[in-house]
CSV table of C-alpha atoms in Angstrom, one decimal:
chain,number,residue,atom,x,y,z
A,1,MET,CA,-29.7,-13.1,5.9
A,2,LEU,CA,-26.7,-12.8,8.4
A,3,ALA,CA,-23.2,-12.0,6.5
A,4,MET,CA,-20.7,-14.8,7.4
A,5,PRO,CA,-17.8,-13.6,9.2
A,6,THR,CA,-14.5,-13.2,7.4
A,7,LEU,CA,-11.8,-15.6,8.5
A,8,CYS,CA,-8.1,-15.0,9.2
A,9,TRP,CA,-5.9,-15.9,6.3
A,10,LEU,CA,-3.7,-17.7,8.4
A,11,CYS,CA,-5.5,-19.7,11.2
A,12,ARG,CA,-8.9,-19.5,9.2
A,13,MET,CA,-10.6,-18.6,12.6
A,14,PRO,CA,-13.6,-15.9,12.6
A,15,LEU,CA,-12.2,-12.4,12.5
A,16,ARG,CA,-13.7,-9.7,14.8
A,17,ILE,CA,-12.8,-7.3,12.3
A,18,ALA,CA,-13.1,-8.7,8.8
A,19,ARG,CA,-10.9,-5.8,7.1
A,20,HIS,CA,-8.2,-7.1,9.1
A,21,GLY,CA,-7.9,-10.0,7.2
A,22,ILE,CA,-5.8,-11.6,10.0
A,23,CYS,CA,-6.2,-12.0,13.7
A,24,SER,CA,-4.1,-10.7,16.3
A,25,LEU,CA,-2.7,-13.7,17.5
A,26,CYS,CA,-1.6,-14.7,14.1
A,27,LEU,CA,-0.1,-11.0,13.3
A,28,ARG,CA,1.8,-11.4,16.4
A,29,GLY,CA,3.4,-14.6,15.3
A,30,LEU,CA,4.6,-13.6,12.0
A,31,PRO,CA,8.2,-13.6,11.7
A,32,PRO,CA,10.3,-10.6,13.0
A,33,LEU,CA,12.7,-8.9,11.2
A,34,PRO,CA,16.2,-8.0,11.8
A,35,LEU,CA,17.5,-4.2,12.1
A,36,LEU,CA,17.1,-2.7,8.9
A,37,CYS,CA,19.1,0.3,7.8
A,38,PRO,CA,16.1,3.0,7.5
A,39,ARG,CA,17.6,4.1,4.1
A,40,CYS,CA,17.9,0.9,1.9
A,41,GLY,CA,16.1,-1.6,3.8
A,42,LEU,CA,19.1,-4.1,4.3
A,43,PRO,CA,20.0,-5.5,7.7
A,44,ALA,CA,22.3,-3.2,9.7
A,45,GLY,CA,23.2,-2.6,13.1
A,46,SER,CA,20.8,0.6,13.8
A,47,ALA,CA,17.4,1.1,12.7
A,48,LYS,CA,17.7,4.7,13.1
A,49,VAL,CA,21.1,5.4,11.4
A,50,ALA,CA,22.3,4.6,7.5
A,51,CYS,CA,24.3,1.6,7.3
A,52,GLY,CA,27.7,1.7,6.0
A,53,ARG,CA,26.5,1.1,2.4
A,54,CYS,CA,24.3,4.0,2.3
A,55,GLN,CA,27.0,6.3,3.5
A,56,LEU,CA,29.2,5.5,0.9
A,57,LYS,CA,27.0,5.0,-1.9
A,58,PRO,CA,23.3,6.1,-0.9
A,59,PRO,CA,20.4,5.2,-3.3
A,60,ALA,CA,18.2,7.5,-4.7
A,61,TRP,CA,15.4,7.5,-2.4
A,62,GLN,CA,15.8,8.5,1.0
A,63,ALA,CA,13.6,5.7,3.3
A,64,LEU,CA,12.5,2.5,2.5
A,65,VAL,CA,9.6,0.7,4.6
A,66,CYS,CA,9.1,-3.0,4.1
A,67,VAL,CA,6.8,-5.4,5.7
A,68,ASN,CA,9.3,-8.5,5.7
A,69,ASP,CA,11.9,-10.4,3.9
A,70,TYR,CA,10.7,-12.3,0.8
A,71,CYS,CA,9.7,-15.7,2.8
A,72,SER,CA,6.7,-17.4,4.2
A,73,PRO,CA,3.9,-16.4,4.8
A,74,PHE,CA,4.6,-13.1,2.8
A,75,SER,CA,6.1,-14.7,-0.6
A,76,GLN,CA,2.8,-16.9,-1.0
A,77,TRP,CA,0.4,-13.9,-0.3
A,78,VAL,CA,2.5,-11.7,-2.9
A,79,ASN,CA,2.1,-14.4,-5.4
A,80,GLN,CA,-1.4,-15.5,-4.7
A,81,LEU,CA,-2.4,-11.8,-5.3
A,82,LYS,CA,-0.1,-11.5,-8.5
A,83,PHE,CA,-0.6,-14.7,-10.3
A,84,SER,CA,-3.6,-16.3,-8.8
A,85,HIS,CA,-5.7,-13.1,-8.9
A,86,ILE,CA,-6.6,-13.7,-5.3
A,87,THR,CA,-7.6,-9.6,-5.0
A,88,ALA,CA,-9.3,-10.0,-1.6
A,89,LEU,CA,-5.4,-10.1,0.0
A,90,ARG,CA,-5.0,-6.5,-0.8
A,91,VAL,CA,-6.7,-4.9,2.2
A,92,MET,CA,-4.8,-7.0,4.5
A,93,LEU,CA,-1.6,-6.5,2.7
A,94,ALA,CA,-2.3,-3.0,2.6
A,95,ARG,CA,-3.0,-2.8,6.4
A,96,LEU,CA,0.6,-4.6,7.3
A,97,LEU,CA,2.1,-2.2,5.0
A,98,LEU,CA,0.4,0.5,6.9
A,99,LEU,CA,1.6,-0.7,10.3
A,100,SER,CA,5.0,-0.9,8.9
A,101,TRP,CA,4.9,2.6,7.8
A,102,LEU,CA,3.6,3.7,11.3
A,103,ASN,CA,6.7,1.8,13.3
A,104,ALA,CA,9.0,3.8,11.0
A,105,TYR,CA,7.2,7.0,11.4
A,106,ARG,CA,7.0,6.6,14.8
A,107,ARG,CA,10.9,6.3,15.1
A,108,GLY,CA,11.1,9.4,13.0
A,109,SER,CA,12.5,7.9,10.0
A,110,VAL,CA,10.1,9.1,7.4
A,111,PRO,CA,7.8,12.0,7.0
A,112,ARG,CA,3.9,11.7,6.3
A,113,PRO,CA,3.7,10.9,2.4
A,114,ASP,CA,1.1,13.5,0.4
A,115,LEU,CA,1.1,11.4,-2.3
A,116,LEU,CA,1.2,7.6,-3.1
A,117,LEU,CA,2.6,6.5,-6.4
A,118,PRO,CA,2.2,2.8,-7.4
A,119,VAL,CA,5.1,1.4,-9.9
A,120,PRO,CA,3.6,1.1,-13.0
A,121,LEU,CA,3.6,-2.3,-15.1
A,122,HIS,CA,4.1,-2.3,-18.9
A,123,GLN,CA,0.4,-1.8,-20.6
A,124,ARG,CA,0.7,-5.3,-22.4
A,125,ARG,CA,2.0,-7.0,-19.0
A,126,ARG,CA,-1.3,-5.3,-17.3
A,127,TRP,CA,-3.5,-6.2,-19.8
A,128,GLN,CA,-2.5,-9.9,-19.4
A,129,ARG,CA,-2.5,-9.8,-15.5
A,130,GLY,CA,-5.8,-8.0,-15.6
A,131,PHE,CA,-4.4,-5.4,-12.8
A,132,ASN,CA,-1.5,-3.6,-11.5
A,133,GLN,CA,-1.2,-5.3,-8.1
A,134,THR,CA,0.6,-2.0,-6.5
A,135,VAL,CA,-2.6,0.2,-7.5
A,136,LEU,CA,-4.5,-2.3,-5.6
A,137,LEU,CA,-2.6,-1.4,-2.5
A,138,ALA,CA,-2.8,2.4,-3.2
A,139,ALA,CA,-6.4,3.2,-2.8
A,140,PRO,CA,-6.8,1.6,0.7
A,141,LEU,CA,-3.4,3.3,2.1
A,142,ALA,CA,-4.1,6.7,0.7
A,143,ASP,CA,-7.9,6.4,2.3
A,144,TRP,CA,-6.4,5.7,5.8
A,145,LEU,CA,-3.6,8.4,5.5
A,146,GLY,CA,-6.1,11.3,4.0
A,147,CYS,CA,-3.8,11.9,1.1
A,148,GLU,CA,-3.5,11.4,-2.7
A,149,TRP,CA,-2.9,8.4,-4.9
A,150,HIS,CA,-2.2,8.7,-8.4
A,151,GLU,CA,-1.2,6.1,-11.5
A,152,GLY,CA,1.0,9.3,-12.7
A,153,LEU,CA,3.8,7.1,-13.9
A,154,SER,CA,3.5,4.9,-16.8
A,155,ARG,CA,6.1,2.5,-18.2
A,156,ARG,CA,7.4,3.4,-22.0
A,157,ARG,CA,9.0,-0.3,-22.6
A,158,ARG,CA,8.6,-3.6,-21.7
A,159,GLY,CA,11.9,-4.6,-21.5
A,160,ALA,CA,13.1,-8.0,-20.2
A,161,LEU,CA,11.5,-9.5,-16.9
A,162,GLN,CA,13.6,-7.9,-14.3
A,163,HIS,CA,14.1,-11.2,-12.0
A,164,GLN,CA,15.9,-12.9,-15.3
A,165,LEU,CA,18.7,-10.5,-15.0
A,166,ASN,CA,21.4,-9.6,-12.7
A,167,ALA,CA,22.1,-6.2,-10.8
A,168,ARG,CA,24.0,-4.4,-13.8
A,169,GLN,CA,21.5,-5.7,-16.5
A,170,ARG,CA,18.5,-4.9,-14.4
A,171,ARG,CA,20.0,-1.2,-14.5
A,172,THR,CA,20.4,-0.7,-18.0
A,173,ASN,CA,17.2,-2.4,-18.7
A,174,LEU,CA,15.4,0.2,-16.9
A,175,ARG,CA,17.1,3.3,-18.7
A,176,GLY,CA,14.7,5.7,-20.1
A,177,ALA,CA,11.9,3.2,-19.1
A,178,PHE,CA,9.5,5.2,-17.2
A,179,ARG,CA,7.7,8.5,-17.9
A,180,LEU,CA,6.0,11.0,-15.2
A,181,GLU,CA,3.0,12.1,-16.4
A,182,MET,CA,1.9,15.0,-13.6
A,183,ALA,CA,3.7,17.7,-11.5
A,184,VAL,CA,5.2,16.4,-8.1
A,185,GLN,CA,7.1,19.6,-7.2
A,186,GLY,CA,7.4,19.8,-3.6
A,187,ARG,CA,5.4,16.6,-3.0
A,188,HIS,CA,6.4,14.0,-0.2
A,189,ILE,CA,6.2,10.8,-2.4
A,190,ALA,CA,5.6,6.9,-1.2
A,191,LEU,CA,6.7,4.9,-3.9
A,192,LEU,CA,4.8,1.8,-3.8
A,193,ASP,CA,5.8,-1.8,-5.0
A,194,ASP,CA,5.2,-5.3,-4.0
A,195,VAL,CA,8.8,-6.9,-3.7
A,196,ILE,CA,12.1,-5.5,-4.2
A,197,THR,CA,15.4,-7.3,-4.8
A,198,THR,CA,18.1,-4.8,-5.8
A,199,GLY,CA,16.3,-1.7,-5.9
A,200,SER,CA,16.8,-0.9,-9.5
A,201,THR,CA,13.1,0.0,-10.7
A,202,VAL,CA,12.4,2.1,-7.5
A,203,ASP,CA,16.0,4.0,-8.0
A,204,GLU,CA,15.3,4.7,-11.7
A,205,ILE,CA,12.1,6.0,-10.5
A,206,SER,CA,12.9,8.2,-7.8
A,207,ARG,CA,15.9,9.7,-9.7
A,208,LEU,CA,12.9,10.8,-12.1
A,209,LEU,CA,10.9,12.0,-9.1
A,210,LEU,CA,13.7,13.9,-7.5
A,211,ALA,CA,14.7,15.2,-10.9
A,212,GLN,CA,11.3,16.7,-11.5
A,213,GLY,CA,11.3,18.4,-8.1
A,214,ALA,CA,9.9,15.9,-5.6
A,215,ALA,CA,10.8,16.9,-2.3
A,216,SER,CA,11.3,13.5,-1.0
A,217,VAL,CA,10.5,9.6,-2.0
A,218,GLN,CA,10.2,7.2,0.5
A,219,VAL,CA,9.6,3.4,-1.0
A,220,TRP,CA,7.2,1.1,0.6
A,221,CYS,CA,7.0,-2.6,0.0
A,222,LEU,CA,5.4,-5.6,0.9
A,223,CYS,CA,8.7,-7.8,0.7
A,224,ARG,CA,12.3,-6.6,0.5
A,225,THR,CA,14.8,-9.5,-0.3
A,226,LEU,CA,17.3,-9.6,2.6
């Protein structure tokens, strides 16, 4: 039997390379990003120099890479992956993230990571969902980059849902929430998340990793709320 060709997630036309998930025409038609600060990932005047916000009060991580804003079609894809269990999206989303990282890498904004760490879910939330969506992204990314990935972080306590809190409440909610369960001394780490809004979660984890001797921490996400 002949295998049916995989269709583009947007235009539904057959794909020449099935694992890409999106055709080259639709890829070129995705919403463009404005210039983003290479450190915090927010709109700025340059994609090579840290913005004024970061020069005054930098985040704990050294660089941030995102695919796009939390807008259509990216927000729909993230929600379909997380809440509708359409896990077939994972390879296409991982590829978009890889392409975004390659653009930053070619600009000299980020080093090549030797370890990928997914942001963890609390055990109960992971059980309710059935999976951790960032873990689904880690395996193909590590394979393409030729690096390691581990679930080396755990969440000690569940806490309130982050999207229900303001920025100050988010920081308080996350204090002491994470545990590192592996050695990271001297490692260049890419921390994977799906959506970053205030950055409180990845900031807390980045501080933990750097305190344990990580050489650098860069944050990779599918969507950065701009």
